[in-house]
PDB file of C-alpha atoms in Angstrom:
ATOM      1  CA  GLN A   1       0.000   0.000   0.000  1.00 52.00           C
ATOM      2  CA  THR A   2       1.450   3.315  -1.104  1.00 53.00           C
ATOM      3  CA  CYS A   3       0.659   6.725   0.246  1.00 54.00           C
ATOM      4  CA  ILE A   4       1.628  10.204  -0.862  1.00 50.00           C
ATOM      5  CA  ILE A   5       4.406  10.409   1.726  1.00 51.00           C
ATOM      6  CA  ASP A   6       6.023   7.193   0.383  1.00 55.00           C
ATOM      7  CA  LEU A   7       6.431   8.732  -3.080  1.00 58.00           C
ATOM      8  CA  GLU A   8       9.204  11.093  -1.940  1.00 67.00           C
ATOM      9  CA  ILE A   9       7.434  14.160  -3.247  1.00 68.00           C
ATOM     10  CA  SER A  10       9.005  17.484  -2.409  1.00 72.00           C
ATOM     11  CA  LEU A  11       7.142  19.970  -0.243  1.00 72.00           C
ATOM     12  CA  GLN A  12       6.563  22.141  -3.310  1.00 71.00           C
ATOM     13  CA  GLN A  13       5.086  19.257  -5.320  1.00 72.00           C
ATOM     14  CA  ARG A  14       2.934  17.915  -2.479  1.00 72.00           C
ATOM     15  CA  PRO A  15       0.004  20.434  -2.898  1.00 72.00           C
ATOM     16  CA  TYR A  16      -0.049  19.648  -6.631  1.00 71.00           C
ATOM     17  CA  ALA A  17      -0.135  15.891  -5.986  1.00 74.00           C
ATOM     18  CA  ILE A  18      -2.849  16.272  -3.364  1.00 73.00           C
ATOM     19  CA  ALA A  19      -4.942  18.407  -5.728  1.00 74.00           C
ATOM     20  CA  MET A  20      -4.613  15.843  -8.524  1.00 73.00           C
ATOM     21  CA  LEU A  21      -5.482  12.955  -6.193  1.00 73.00           C
ATOM     22  CA  ALA A  22      -8.499  14.877  -4.932  1.00 73.00           C
ATOM     23  CA  ALA A  23      -9.532  15.631  -8.525  1.00 74.00           C
ATOM     24  CA  GLU A  24      -9.325  11.919  -9.258  1.00 75.00           C
ATOM     25  CA  MET A  25     -11.493  11.184  -6.208  1.00 69.00           C
ATOM     26  CA  ALA A  26     -14.004  13.799  -7.365  1.00 70.00           C
ATOM     27  CA  ASP A  27     -14.002  12.182 -10.819  1.00 74.00           C
ATOM     28  CA  VAL A  28     -13.738  15.564 -12.539  1.00 76.00           C
ATOM     29  CA  ASP A  29     -13.763  15.758 -16.308  1.00 79.00           C
ATOM     30  CA  ASN A  30     -10.650  16.518 -18.364  1.00 83.00           C
ATOM     31  CA  ALA A  31     -11.493  20.198 -18.924  1.00 84.00           C
ATOM     32  CA  ILE A  32     -11.425  20.752 -15.141  1.00 80.00           C
ATOM     33  CA  ARG A  33      -8.203  18.733 -14.817  1.00 79.00           C
ATOM     34  CA  LYS A  34      -6.653  20.991 -17.446  1.00 84.00           C
ATOM     35  CA  GLU A  35      -7.775  24.030 -15.458  1.00 83.00           C
ATOM     36  CA  ILE A  36      -6.213  22.506 -12.330  1.00 79.00           C
ATOM     37  CA  LEU A  37      -2.918  21.990 -14.166  1.00 80.00           C
ATOM     38  CA  LEU A  38      -2.839  25.611 -15.334  1.00 85.00           C
ATOM     39  CA  ILE A  39      -3.264  27.087 -11.841  1.00 83.00           C
ATOM     40  CA  ARG A  40       0.162  28.027 -10.520  1.00 82.00           C
ATOM     41  CA  ASN A  41      -0.808  28.979  -6.977  1.00 83.00           C
ATOM     42  CA  PRO A  42      -1.046  25.756  -4.901  1.00 76.00           C
ATOM     43  CA  LYS A  43      -3.544  27.314  -2.478  1.00 79.00           C
ATOM     44  CA  GLU A  44      -5.890  28.363  -5.318  1.00 83.00           C
ATOM     45  CA  ARG A  45      -5.532  24.928  -6.903  1.00 80.00           C
ATOM     46  CA  LEU A  46      -6.510  23.177  -3.669  1.00 77.00           C
ATOM     47  CA  GLN A  47      -9.418  25.592  -3.121  1.00 80.00           C
ATOM     48  CA  LEU A  48     -10.805  24.778  -6.573  1.00 80.00           C
ATOM     49  CA  VAL A  49     -10.478  21.032  -6.056  1.00 78.00           C
ATOM     50  CA  CYS A  50     -12.004  21.238  -2.553  1.00 77.00           C
ATOM     51  CA  LYS A  51     -14.955  23.161  -3.977  1.00 80.00           C
ATOM     52  CA  LEU A  52     -15.449  20.470  -6.632  1.00 77.00           C
ATOM     53  CA  LEU A  53     -15.197  17.731  -4.011  1.00 75.00           C
ATOM     54  CA  GLU A  54     -17.744  19.496  -1.815  1.00 75.00           C
ATOM     55  CA  GLU A  55     -20.189  19.800  -4.754  1.00 75.00           C
ATOM     56  CA  ASN A  56     -19.740  16.146  -5.759  1.00 71.00           C
ATOM     57  CA  ILE A  57     -20.029  14.857  -2.203  1.00 70.00           C
ATOM     58  CA  GLY A  58     -23.084  17.051  -1.593  1.00 72.00           C
ATOM     59  CA  MET A  59     -24.741  15.785  -4.774  1.00 70.00           C
ATOM     60  CA  ALA A  60     -23.898  12.174  -3.923  1.00 69.00           C
ATOM     61  CA  ARG A  61     -25.333  12.610  -0.421  1.00 71.00           C
ATOM     62  CA  ALA A  62     -28.513  14.205  -1.830  1.00 68.00           C
ATOM     63  CA  THR A  63     -28.877  11.361  -4.331  1.00 71.00           C
ATOM     64  CA  ARG A  64     -28.488   8.746  -1.575  1.00 72.00           C
ATOM     65  CA  MET A  65     -31.112  10.521   0.566  1.00 68.00           C
ATOM     66  CA  ALA A  66     -33.546  10.708  -2.353  1.00 68.00           C
ATOM     67  CA  LEU A  67     -33.040   7.008  -3.060  1.00 71.00           C
ATOM     68  CA  GLN A  68     -33.637   6.139   0.599  1.00 69.00           C
ATOM     69  CA  ILE A  69     -36.851   8.148   0.636  1.00 63.00           C
ATOM     70  CA  THR A  70     -38.173   6.570  -2.538  1.00 61.00           C
ATOM     71  CA  ASP A  71     -36.727   3.086  -1.975  1.00 58.00           C
ATOM     72  CA  SER A  72     -39.962   1.352  -1.104  1.00 54.00           C
ATOM     73  CA  ASN A  73     -42.385  -1.142  -2.578  1.00 51.00           C
ATOM     74  CA  ASP A  74     -45.283   1.180  -1.791  1.00 53.00           C
ATOM     75  CA  GLU A  75     -45.674   3.383  -4.875  1.00 58.00           C
ATOM     76  CA  SER A  76     -47.865   5.899  -3.034  1.00 57.00           C
ATOM     77  CA  SER A  77     -44.992   6.844  -0.722  1.00 54.00           C
ATOM     78  CA  LYS A  78     -43.027   8.078  -3.750  1.00 55.00           C
ATOM     79  CA  ASP A  79     -45.526  10.851  -4.380  1.00 61.00           C
ATOM     80  CA  LEU A  80     -43.756  13.456  -2.281  1.00 61.00           C
ATOM     81  CA  LYS A  81     -45.597  16.731  -2.157  1.00 63.00           C
ATOM     82  CA  VAL A  82     -43.561  19.771  -1.390  1.00 68.00           C
ATOM     83  CA  GLY A  83     -45.006  23.190  -0.938  1.00 72.00           C
ATOM     84  CA  LYS A  84     -47.424  25.190   1.058  1.00 77.00           C
ATOM     85  CA  PRO A  85     -50.046  23.203   3.009  1.00 79.00           C
ATOM     86  CA  SER A  86     -53.653  23.616   1.953  1.00 81.00           C
ATOM     87  CA  LEU A  87     -57.052  23.081   3.494  1.00 82.00           C
ATOM     88  CA  PRO A  88     -58.544  19.597   3.116  1.00 83.00           C
ATOM     89  CA  ALA A  89     -61.027  19.108   0.270  1.00 84.00           C
ATOM     90  CA  TRP A  90     -63.945  18.531   2.667  1.00 86.00           C
ATOM     91  CA  ALA A  91     -63.430  22.004   4.175  1.00 86.00           C
ATOM     92  CA  LYS A  92     -64.853  23.580   1.003  1.00 85.00           C
ATOM     93  CA  SER A  93     -68.242  22.000   1.729  1.00 89.00           C
ATOM     94  CA  LEU A  94     -68.523  23.438   5.256  1.00 91.00           C
ATOM     95  CA  LYS A  95     -71.641  25.520   5.903  1.00 93.00           C
ATOM     96  CA  LYS A  96     -74.042  26.316   8.704  1.00 95.00           C
ATOM     97  CA  GLY A  97     -75.444  23.065  10.150  1.00 95.00           C
ATOM     98  CA  THR A  98     -72.443  20.861   9.216  1.00 93.00           C
ATOM     99  CA  ARG A  99     -71.218  18.511  11.941  1.00 95.00           C
ATOM    100  CA  VAL A 100     -67.483  18.605  12.673  1.00 93.00           C
ATOM    101  CA  GLU A 101     -65.060  17.311  15.258  1.00 93.00           C
ATOM    102  CA  TYR A 102     -62.188  19.276  16.764  1.00 92.00           C
ATOM    103  CA  PHE A 103     -59.173  17.849  18.586  1.00 91.00           C
ATOM    104  CA  TRP A 104     -58.899  19.997  21.688  1.00 88.00           C
ATOM    105  CA  SER A 105     -55.877  18.454  23.434  1.00 88.00           C
ATOM    106  CA  GLU A 106     -54.230  15.160  24.323  1.00 86.00           C
ATOM    107  CA  GLN A 107     -56.025  15.206  27.657  1.00 88.00           C
ATOM    108  CA  ASP A 108     -59.484  16.151  26.350  1.00 87.00           C
ATOM    109  CA  GLY A 109     -59.403  14.489  22.927  1.00 89.00           C
ATOM    110  CA  TRP A 110     -61.988  15.042  20.181  1.00 92.00           C
ATOM    111  CA  PHE A 111     -65.119  17.189  20.642  1.00 93.00           C
ATOM    112  CA  ALA A 112     -68.081  17.012  18.263  1.00 94.00           C
ATOM    113  CA  GLY A 113     -70.256  19.959  17.365  1.00 95.00           C
ATOM    114  CA  VAL A 114     -72.215  21.742  14.681  1.00 96.00           C
ATOM    115  CA  LEU A 115     -71.393  24.933  12.759  1.00 95.00           C
ATOM    116  CA  VAL A 116     -73.784  27.692  13.809  1.00 96.00           C
ATOM    117  CA  GLU A 117     -72.647  30.113  11.078  1.00 94.00           C
ATOM    118  CA  ASP A 118     -71.194  29.808   7.599  1.00 94.00           C
ATOM    119  CA  PRO A 119     -67.364  29.874   7.807  1.00 92.00           C
ATOM    120  CA  GLU A 120     -65.553  33.144   7.118  1.00 91.00           C
ATOM    121  CA  LEU A 121     -62.600  32.843   4.757  1.00 85.00           C
ATOM    122  CA  ILE A 122     -59.743  35.173   5.718  1.00 83.00           C
ATOM    123  CA  VAL A 123     -56.734  34.794   3.392  1.00 76.00           C
ATOM    124  CA  ASP A 124     -56.035  31.030   3.548  1.00 74.00           C
ATOM    125  CA  GLU A 125     -57.747  30.408   6.864  1.00 82.00           C
ATOM    126  CA  MET A 126     -61.383  29.708   7.736  1.00 87.00           C
ATOM    127  CA  ILE A 127     -62.917  31.006  10.935  1.00 91.00           C
ATOM    128  CA  VAL A 128     -65.664  28.640  12.050  1.00 93.00           C
ATOM    129  CA  THR A 129     -68.144  29.066  14.869  1.00 95.00           C
ATOM    130  CA  VAL A 130     -68.944  25.722  16.466  1.00 95.00           C
ATOM    131  CA  LEU A 131     -71.604  24.869  19.027  1.00 96.00           C
ATOM    132  CA  PHE A 132     -70.074  21.833  20.697  1.00 95.00           C
ATOM    133  CA  ASP A 133     -72.241  19.011  22.052  1.00 95.00           C
ATOM    134  CA  ASP A 134     -71.322  20.052  25.615  1.00 94.00           C
ATOM    135  CA  GLY A 135     -73.122  23.388  25.020  1.00 95.00           C
ATOM    136  CA  GLU A 136     -70.080  25.650  24.582  1.00 94.00           C
ATOM    137  CA  THR A 137     -69.678  27.842  21.485  1.00 95.00           C
ATOM    138  CA  HIS A 138     -66.230  28.743  20.133  1.00 93.00           C
ATOM    139  CA  ARG A 139     -64.874  30.666  17.118  1.00 93.00           C
ATOM    140  CA  LEU A 140     -61.869  28.671  15.945  1.00 91.00           C
ATOM    141  CA  PRO A 141     -59.467  28.873  12.999  1.00 89.00           C
ATOM    142  CA  LEU A 142     -59.347  26.115  10.414  1.00 89.00           C
ATOM    143  CA  SER A 143     -56.015  26.801   8.732  1.00 85.00           C
ATOM    144  CA  PRO A 144     -53.812  24.617   6.534  1.00 83.00           C
ATOM    145  CA  ASP A 145     -51.299  24.305   9.385  1.00 80.00           C
ATOM    146  CA  GLU A 146     -53.998  23.285  11.883  1.00 80.00           C
ATOM    147  CA  LYS A 147     -56.050  21.005   9.604  1.00 78.00           C
ATOM    148  CA  VAL A 148     -55.048  17.865  11.526  1.00 79.00           C
ATOM    149  CA  ARG A 149     -57.106  19.142  14.461  1.00 84.00           C
ATOM    150  CA  TRP A 150     -60.309  18.963  12.408  1.00 86.00           C
ATOM    151  CA  ARG A 151     -62.338  16.202  10.817  1.00 87.00           C
ATOM    152  CA  PRO A 152     -65.850  15.921   9.397  1.00 88.00           C
ATOM    153  CA  GLY A 153     -68.443  14.904  12.003  1.00 83.00           C
TER     154      GLY A 153
END
């Protein structure tokens, strides 16, 4: 097994050798290798190669993560949706008299009730007034971020 120190490379040649070995590890194309050869300053040469290594390693890591996420027999799990959350489809049909359930807390759980007014849409959030089965009335937001707290009754 040979290492760079065993090759009896002078201190001046060592940064060049390290840059070329790193370029080989990064599997850079010949145009980049030519650019590396033309750089006289060893520090600049190493900075360029380190940048290329960082990009290649970052891309390889991202590719591995993407493969891990999508590496499944369940095709539905591959449908990743990225973006802004939205209200559930059933929320569009809410109107006065509709039964809903609201998750109050871990301790209290789900509470059922009926809408006593038509929902008010403010930007991307609905304000709903619910008369719960226990007799209490509350005005509560139904927003995309809070949609897991709601379900149709």
